[in-house]
Amino acid sequence: MEQVIDFFRRLTDSSDWPPRWFCGNWTDFHGWLYIGSDLMIWLAYMVIPMILVRYLFVKKGVPLPGVFWLFGAFILLCGLTHLLDAIIFWVPIYRISALIRFLTGLVSIATVLALFRYFNEAVGLRTSKEYERELSFRQQAVLELTRSNEELQQFAYVASHDLQSPLKTIFNYLNLLNNKYAPQLSEDARKLITISMSAAERMRTLIDDLLDFSRVGSNVVFTEVNLNAIVSEVLEEQQDEIRASGAKLDVGALPILKAHPTDLKQVFQNLISNSLKYRKAGVSPQITIRAIDVSDQFCFAVRDNGIGIEPQYFDRVFQIFQRLHGRHEYSGTGIGLATCKKVVHIYGGQIWIESEPNVGTTFYFTIPKTIKTTHHYAQTDSVHSAG
């Protein structure tokens, strides 16, 4: 221990040794060759850690960053030993050189242990060729998914058209029967006709909603959409309900997005309609709409003072055809919020709920500032494939 204490006490003392120039018979050529070689090695060893550190700062998410830092420190200390070897030709700082070499040994062992520890993980890292192969599979999957979606949309359109036609005929004939022969029919018969007409109307609404749901995200061409104008249009279309309920709306400044207006209109239309529909008896709806700029996306909030939703139903309300209330309590097909979720997810955002029963509900959803759907990726892949 005394030797260790003495070592550090005399760490910078160089009186025990002569400079290396005076150790042995150094010729000028031999000495400067040794010095020049050490300085070149030191310079290279200094540059390598700087490149590694810059790489870690520029390239975010690099796997095994700890190994990079240890390797950088190891290279730096190795270079420092060569610099000290060159300096010793004039200043015999052998104690400092020994200390640096000891630190180099510790860091080198730590680097080796880290490499052993992360060996399996490092082997699992994919090469550029493996990434290219996976990207190729993903591009093919996107193209297949796009084609499949287009076929489903065509099927939905044809099916809805084929269903609408006979349904319209049924409704018209029931209406004609009711208008022409109502006085001759019994009360039970008129009631059956009314129920049948109501069912046909609900079926028509359901088919329309399903068609709208199937069309979500099918529009590839995006334009600049002023969401203030979209919300104003929705409010204008729902003026009768707003007046009847005495609703008060507070709409903040909303951004302009490059998207498809119909998709975004469906989101605000369904959320505002829900806030008006699920209001507390005898209480005028208070609806607030806000947008917050959050990094590379916008976060929207639609808040009301309605009947609220129990926490266990937060996920269920976004499932298609899922209703929390009977048809006689509140009208609807159970597709509106499912449509909202589909639009938001296709656009690369998220949608969620914060609610308290008998207090109100807030629907939050995010939309990226730059929106890309699978159609856009498929188009890009097609262009690259053609090239």
Coordinates of C-alpha atoms in Angstrom, one line a residue:
M1 CA 0.0 0.0 0.0
E2 CA 2.9 2.4 0.8
Q3 CA 4.2 1.9 -2.7
V4 CA 0.8 2.7 -4.2
I5 CA 0.6 5.9 -2.1
D6 CA 4.1 6.8 -3.0
F7 CA 3.3 6.1 -6.7
F8 CA 0.4 8.6 -6.8
R9 CA 2.2 11.1 -4.6
R10 CA 5.1 11.2 -7.1
L11 CA 2.9 10.7 -10.2
T12 CA 4.3 13.7 -12.0
D13 CA 7.9 13.3 -10.7
S14 CA 10.2 12.4 -13.5
S15 CA 13.5 12.6 -11.6
D16 CA 14.0 8.8 -11.4
W17 CA 14.6 8.4 -15.1
P18 CA 16.4 10.2 -17.9
P19 CA 14.5 11.2 -21.1
R20 CA 14.3 8.3 -23.6
W21 CA 16.7 10.1 -25.9
F22 CA 19.4 9.3 -23.4
C23 CA 18.5 5.7 -22.8
G24 CA 20.7 3.6 -25.1
N25 CA 22.1 4.7 -28.4
W26 CA 19.2 6.4 -30.4
T27 CA 20.1 7.6 -33.8
D28 CA 18.2 10.6 -35.1
F29 CA 16.5 8.4 -37.8
H30 CA 15.6 5.6 -35.3
G31 CA 14.3 8.1 -32.7
W32 CA 12.2 10.2 -35.0
L33 CA 10.9 7.1 -36.7
Y34 CA 9.7 5.9 -33.3
I35 CA 8.2 9.3 -32.4
G36 CA 6.6 9.8 -35.8
S37 CA 5.0 6.4 -35.7
D38 CA 3.6 6.9 -32.2
L39 CA 2.2 10.3 -33.1
M40 CA 0.5 9.0 -36.3
I41 CA -1.0 6.1 -34.3
W42 CA -2.2 8.6 -31.6
L43 CA -3.7 10.8 -34.2
A44 CA -5.6 7.9 -35.8
Y45 CA -6.7 6.7 -32.4
M46 CA -8.0 10.2 -31.6
V47 CA -10.1 10.5 -34.8
I48 CA -11.8 7.1 -34.5
P49 CA -13.6 7.8 -31.1
M50 CA -14.6 11.3 -32.5
I51 CA -16.3 9.6 -35.5
L52 CA -17.9 7.0 -33.2
V53 CA -19.3 9.7 -30.9
R54 CA -20.6 11.8 -33.8
Y55 CA -22.2 8.7 -35.2
L56 CA -24.0 8.0 -31.9
F57 CA -25.3 11.6 -31.8
V58 CA -26.3 11.8 -35.4
K59 CA -27.7 8.2 -35.8
K60 CA -30.5 7.9 -33.2
G61 CA -31.5 4.4 -32.0
V62 CA -28.2 2.7 -32.6
P63 CA -28.2 -0.8 -31.2
L64 CA -25.8 -1.6 -28.4
P65 CA -24.7 2.0 -27.7
G66 CA -22.8 1.0 -24.5
V67 CA -20.4 -1.1 -26.6
F68 CA -19.8 1.8 -28.9
W69 CA -18.9 4.1 -25.9
L70 CA -16.6 1.4 -24.3
F71 CA -14.9 0.8 -27.6
G72 CA -14.4 4.5 -28.1
A73 CA -12.9 4.9 -24.7
F74 CA -10.6 1.9 -25.3
I75 CA -9.3 3.4 -28.6
L76 CA -8.8 6.8 -27.0
L77 CA -6.8 5.4 -24.1
C78 CA -4.7 3.3 -26.5
G79 CA -3.9 6.4 -28.5
L80 CA -3.0 8.3 -25.3
T81 CA -0.4 5.6 -24.5
H82 CA 1.3 6.2 -27.8
L83 CA 1.3 10.0 -27.3
L84 CA 2.9 9.5 -23.9
D85 CA 5.6 7.2 -25.5
A86 CA 6.5 10.1 -27.8
I87 CA 6.5 12.7 -25.0
I88 CA 8.8 10.4 -22.9
F89 CA 11.6 11.1 -25.4
W90 CA 11.8 14.6 -23.7
V91 CA 9.9 14.3 -20.4
P92 CA 10.2 10.9 -18.6
I93 CA 6.7 10.7 -17.2
Y94 CA 6.8 7.0 -16.8
R95 CA 4.4 6.9 -13.8
I96 CA 1.7 8.7 -15.7
S97 CA 2.3 6.4 -18.7
A98 CA 1.9 3.4 -16.4
L99 CA -1.3 4.7 -14.9
I100 CA -2.8 5.3 -18.4
R101 CA -1.8 1.8 -19.5
F102 CA -3.5 0.4 -16.4
L103 CA -6.7 2.3 -17.2
T104 CA -6.4 1.1 -20.8
G105 CA -6.2 -2.4 -19.5
L106 CA -9.3 -2.0 -17.4
V107 CA -11.4 -0.5 -20.2
S108 CA -10.2 -3.1 -22.7
I109 CA -11.3 -5.9 -20.3
A110 CA -14.7 -4.1 -19.8
T111 CA -15.0 -3.9 -23.6
V112 CA -14.3 -7.6 -24.1
L113 CA -16.8 -8.5 -21.3
A114 CA -19.5 -6.3 -23.0
L115 CA -18.8 -7.9 -26.4
F116 CA -19.3 -11.4 -24.8
R117 CA -22.4 -10.2 -23.0
Y118 CA -24.1 -8.8 -26.1
F119 CA -22.7 -11.3 -28.5
N120 CA -26.0 -13.1 -29.1
E121 CA -27.8 -9.8 -29.5
A122 CA -25.2 -8.6 -32.0
V123 CA -25.4 -11.8 -34.0
G124 CA -29.2 -11.2 -34.1
L125 CA -28.8 -7.8 -35.8
R126 CA -29.8 -7.9 -39.4
T127 CA -27.5 -7.0 -42.3
S128 CA -28.4 -4.5 -45.0
K129 CA -29.3 -7.4 -47.3
E130 CA -31.6 -8.9 -44.7
Y131 CA -33.3 -5.4 -44.3
E132 CA -33.6 -5.1 -48.1
R133 CA -35.2 -8.5 -48.3
E134 CA -37.6 -7.7 -45.5
L135 CA -38.4 -4.3 -47.1
S136 CA -39.2 -6.1 -50.3
F137 CA -41.6 -8.5 -48.5
R138 CA -43.3 -5.5 -46.8
Q139 CA -43.7 -3.6 -50.0
Q140 CA -45.3 -6.7 -51.6
A141 CA -47.6 -7.0 -48.6
V142 CA -48.6 -3.3 -48.9
L143 CA -49.4 -3.8 -52.6
E144 CA -51.4 -6.9 -51.9
L145 CA -53.3 -5.2 -49.0
T146 CA -54.1 -2.2 -51.2
R147 CA -55.4 -4.5 -54.0
S148 CA -57.5 -6.4 -51.4
N149 CA -58.9 -3.2 -49.9
E150 CA -59.9 -1.9 -53.4
E151 CA -61.6 -5.2 -54.1
L152 CA -63.5 -5.0 -50.8
Q153 CA -64.5 -1.5 -51.5
Q154 CA -65.9 -2.4 -54.9
F155 CA -67.7 -5.3 -53.4
A156 CA -69.2 -3.1 -50.6
Y157 CA -70.3 -0.5 -53.2
V158 CA -72.0 -3.2 -55.4
A159 CA -73.6 -4.9 -52.5
S160 CA -74.9 -1.7 -51.0
H161 CA -76.3 -0.6 -54.4
D162 CA -78.0 -4.0 -54.9
L163 CA -79.5 -3.8 -51.4
Q164 CA -80.6 -0.2 -51.6
S165 CA -82.7 -0.8 -54.7
P166 CA -85.1 -3.5 -53.4
L167 CA -85.1 -1.8 -50.0
K168 CA -86.3 1.5 -51.6
T169 CA -89.0 -0.4 -53.4
I170 CA -90.2 -2.1 -50.2
F171 CA -90.3 1.3 -48.4
N172 CA -92.1 3.1 -51.2
Y173 CA -94.7 0.3 -51.5
L174 CA -95.3 0.3 -47.8
N175 CA -95.7 4.0 -47.8
L176 CA -98.1 3.8 -50.7
L177 CA -100.1 1.1 -49.0
N178 CA -100.3 3.2 -45.8
N179 CA -101.4 6.4 -47.7
K180 CA -103.9 4.7 -50.0
Y181 CA -105.5 2.1 -47.8
A182 CA -104.9 3.3 -44.2
P183 CA -108.6 4.1 -43.6
Q184 CA -109.5 0.5 -44.6
L185 CA -106.9 -1.1 -42.5
S186 CA -107.2 -2.1 -38.8
E187 CA -105.1 -0.4 -36.2
D188 CA -102.8 -3.5 -35.9
A189 CA -102.2 -3.5 -39.7
R190 CA -101.3 0.2 -39.7
K191 CA -99.0 -0.4 -36.8
L192 CA -97.3 -3.3 -38.6
I193 CA -96.8 -1.1 -41.7
T194 CA -95.3 1.7 -39.6
I195 CA -92.9 -0.8 -37.9
S196 CA -91.9 -2.2 -41.3
M197 CA -91.3 1.2 -42.7
S198 CA -89.2 2.2 -39.7
A199 CA -87.1 -1.0 -40.0
A200 CA -86.6 -0.4 -43.8
E201 CA -85.4 3.2 -43.0
R202 CA -83.0 1.8 -40.3
M203 CA -81.7 -0.7 -42.8
R204 CA -81.1 2.1 -45.4
T205 CA -79.2 4.1 -42.8
L206 CA -77.2 1.1 -41.8
I207 CA -76.2 0.4 -45.5
D208 CA -75.2 4.0 -46.0
D209 CA -73.1 4.0 -42.8
L210 CA -71.5 0.7 -43.9
L211 CA -70.7 2.1 -47.3
D212 CA -69.1 5.2 -45.7
F213 CA -67.1 3.0 -43.4
S214 CA -65.8 0.9 -46.3
R215 CA -64.8 4.0 -48.2
V216 CA -62.6 5.4 -45.4
G217 CA -59.0 5.8 -46.6
S218 CA -59.8 4.9 -50.2
N219 CA -59.1 8.4 -51.4
V220 CA -55.4 8.7 -52.5
V221 CA -55.5 12.2 -53.7
F222 CA -55.0 14.6 -50.8
T223 CA -55.7 18.4 -50.9
E224 CA -55.2 21.1 -48.3
V225 CA -58.1 20.9 -45.9
N226 CA -59.0 23.8 -43.6
L227 CA -60.5 22.1 -40.5
N228 CA -62.1 25.3 -39.4
A229 CA -64.2 25.2 -42.6
I230 CA -64.9 21.5 -42.1
V231 CA -66.2 22.0 -38.6
S232 CA -68.3 25.0 -39.7
E233 CA -69.9 22.9 -42.4
V234 CA -70.7 20.1 -39.9
L235 CA -72.2 22.6 -37.5
E236 CA -74.3 24.1 -40.3
E237 CA -75.6 20.7 -41.2
Q238 CA -76.6 20.0 -37.6
Q239 CA -78.2 23.4 -36.9
D240 CA -81.6 21.9 -36.2
E241 CA -80.2 19.6 -33.5
I242 CA -78.1 22.4 -32.1
R243 CA -81.1 24.8 -31.8
A244 CA -83.4 22.1 -30.4
S245 CA -81.0 21.2 -27.7
G246 CA -79.8 24.7 -26.9
A247 CA -76.2 23.6 -27.4
K248 CA -73.3 26.0 -27.0
L249 CA -70.1 25.3 -29.0
D250 CA -66.6 26.7 -28.4
V251 CA -64.4 26.0 -31.4
G252 CA -60.7 27.0 -31.2
A253 CA -58.4 27.6 -34.0
L254 CA -57.9 24.5 -36.1
P255 CA -55.0 23.7 -38.5
I256 CA -54.8 23.1 -42.2
L257 CA -53.9 19.6 -43.1
K258 CA -53.1 17.9 -46.4
A259 CA -55.7 15.1 -46.4
H260 CA -59.0 14.1 -47.8
P261 CA -61.9 16.4 -46.6
T262 CA -64.5 13.6 -46.5
D263 CA -62.4 11.5 -44.1
L264 CA -61.8 14.3 -41.7
K265 CA -65.4 15.5 -41.9
Q266 CA -66.6 12.1 -40.9
V267 CA -64.5 12.2 -37.7
F268 CA -65.8 15.6 -36.6
Q269 CA -69.3 14.9 -37.8
N270 CA -69.5 11.7 -35.7
L271 CA -67.9 13.2 -32.6
I272 CA -70.0 16.3 -32.6
S273 CA -73.2 14.3 -33.4
N274 CA -72.4 12.1 -30.4
S275 CA -71.9 15.0 -28.1
L276 CA -75.3 16.4 -29.1
K277 CA -77.0 13.0 -28.9
Y278 CA -75.7 11.7 -25.6
R279 CA -76.6 14.8 -23.6
K280 CA -78.1 14.8 -20.1
A281 CA -81.8 15.3 -19.8
G282 CA -82.7 19.0 -19.1
V283 CA -79.1 20.2 -19.6
S284 CA -77.9 22.1 -22.6
P285 CA -74.9 20.5 -24.3
Q286 CA -71.6 22.4 -23.9
I287 CA -69.1 21.3 -26.6
T288 CA -65.5 22.4 -26.8
I289 CA -63.2 21.6 -29.8
R290 CA -59.5 22.3 -29.5
A291 CA -56.2 21.5 -31.4
I292 CA -52.7 21.4 -30.0
D293 CA -49.5 21.4 -32.0
V294 CA -47.4 18.5 -30.6
S295 CA -44.1 18.1 -32.4
D296 CA -44.8 16.3 -35.7
Q297 CA -48.6 15.9 -35.2
F298 CA -51.7 17.7 -34.0
C299 CA -53.7 16.5 -31.0
F300 CA -57.4 17.3 -31.1
A301 CA -59.9 17.2 -28.3
V302 CA -63.7 17.2 -28.5
R303 CA -65.2 17.7 -25.0
D304 CA -68.8 17.7 -23.9
N305 CA -70.8 17.7 -20.6
G306 CA -73.0 14.7 -21.6
I307 CA -73.9 11.5 -19.9
G308 CA -70.3 10.1 -20.0
I309 CA -69.0 6.6 -20.5
E310 CA -68.0 4.0 -17.9
P311 CA -64.2 3.2 -18.2
Q312 CA -64.8 -0.5 -19.0
Y313 CA -66.5 0.6 -22.2
F314 CA -63.7 2.8 -23.5
D315 CA -62.5 0.2 -26.0
R316 CA -65.9 -1.3 -26.8
V317 CA -67.4 2.0 -28.2
F318 CA -64.9 2.0 -31.1
Q319 CA -65.9 -1.5 -32.2
I320 CA -68.3 -1.6 -35.1
F321 CA -72.0 -2.3 -34.3
Q322 CA -71.2 -2.0 -30.5
R323 CA -73.9 0.1 -28.8
L324 CA -74.1 0.9 -25.0
H325 CA -77.7 2.0 -25.2
G326 CA -80.9 0.6 -26.6
R327 CA -82.2 1.9 -30.0
H328 CA -85.3 3.3 -28.2
E329 CA -83.0 5.4 -25.9
Y330 CA -80.6 6.8 -28.5
S331 CA -80.7 6.3 -32.3
G332 CA -77.8 5.2 -34.3
T333 CA -76.1 2.1 -36.0
G334 CA -73.0 1.7 -33.9
I335 CA -70.7 2.6 -36.8
G336 CA -69.8 6.2 -36.1
L337 CA -67.0 5.8 -33.6
A338 CA -65.7 2.8 -35.5
T339 CA -65.4 5.1 -38.5
C340 CA -63.6 7.7 -36.5
K341 CA -61.1 5.1 -35.3
K342 CA -60.6 3.7 -38.8
V343 CA -59.9 7.2 -40.2
V344 CA -57.5 8.2 -37.5
H345 CA -55.5 4.9 -37.6
I346 CA -55.3 4.9 -41.4
Y347 CA -53.9 8.4 -41.2
G348 CA -51.3 7.2 -38.7
G349 CA -52.8 8.7 -35.5
Q350 CA -54.3 7.4 -32.3
I351 CA -57.8 8.0 -30.7
W352 CA -58.8 7.6 -27.0
I353 CA -61.3 8.6 -24.4
E354 CA -61.3 10.4 -21.1
S355 CA -64.8 10.3 -19.4
E356 CA -66.6 10.4 -16.2
P357 CA -70.3 9.2 -15.9
N358 CA -72.8 12.1 -15.5
V359 CA -69.9 14.7 -15.9
G360 CA -68.9 14.5 -19.6
T361 CA -66.6 12.9 -22.2
T362 CA -63.5 14.1 -24.0
F363 CA -62.5 12.3 -27.2
Y364 CA -58.8 12.8 -28.1
F365 CA -57.2 11.9 -31.4
T366 CA -53.9 12.7 -33.1
I367 CA -53.2 13.3 -36.8
P368 CA -49.7 13.5 -38.2
K369 CA -48.8 16.8 -39.9
T370 CA -47.6 14.7 -42.9
I371 CA -50.1 12.0 -43.6
K372 CA -49.3 8.8 -45.5
T373 CA -51.7 5.9 -46.0
T374 CA -50.9 2.5 -47.3
H375 CA -52.1 3.7 -50.7
H376 CA -49.3 6.3 -50.8
Y377 CA -46.7 3.7 -49.8
A378 CA -48.1 1.4 -52.5
Q379 CA -47.8 4.2 -55.1
T380 CA -44.2 4.9 -54.0
D381 CA -43.3 1.2 -54.2
S382 CA -44.9 1.0 -57.7
V383 CA -42.8 4.0 -58.9
H384 CA -39.6 2.4 -57.5
S385 CA -40.5 -0.9 -59.0
A386 CA -41.1 0.7 -62.4
G387 CA -37.8 2.6 -62.1

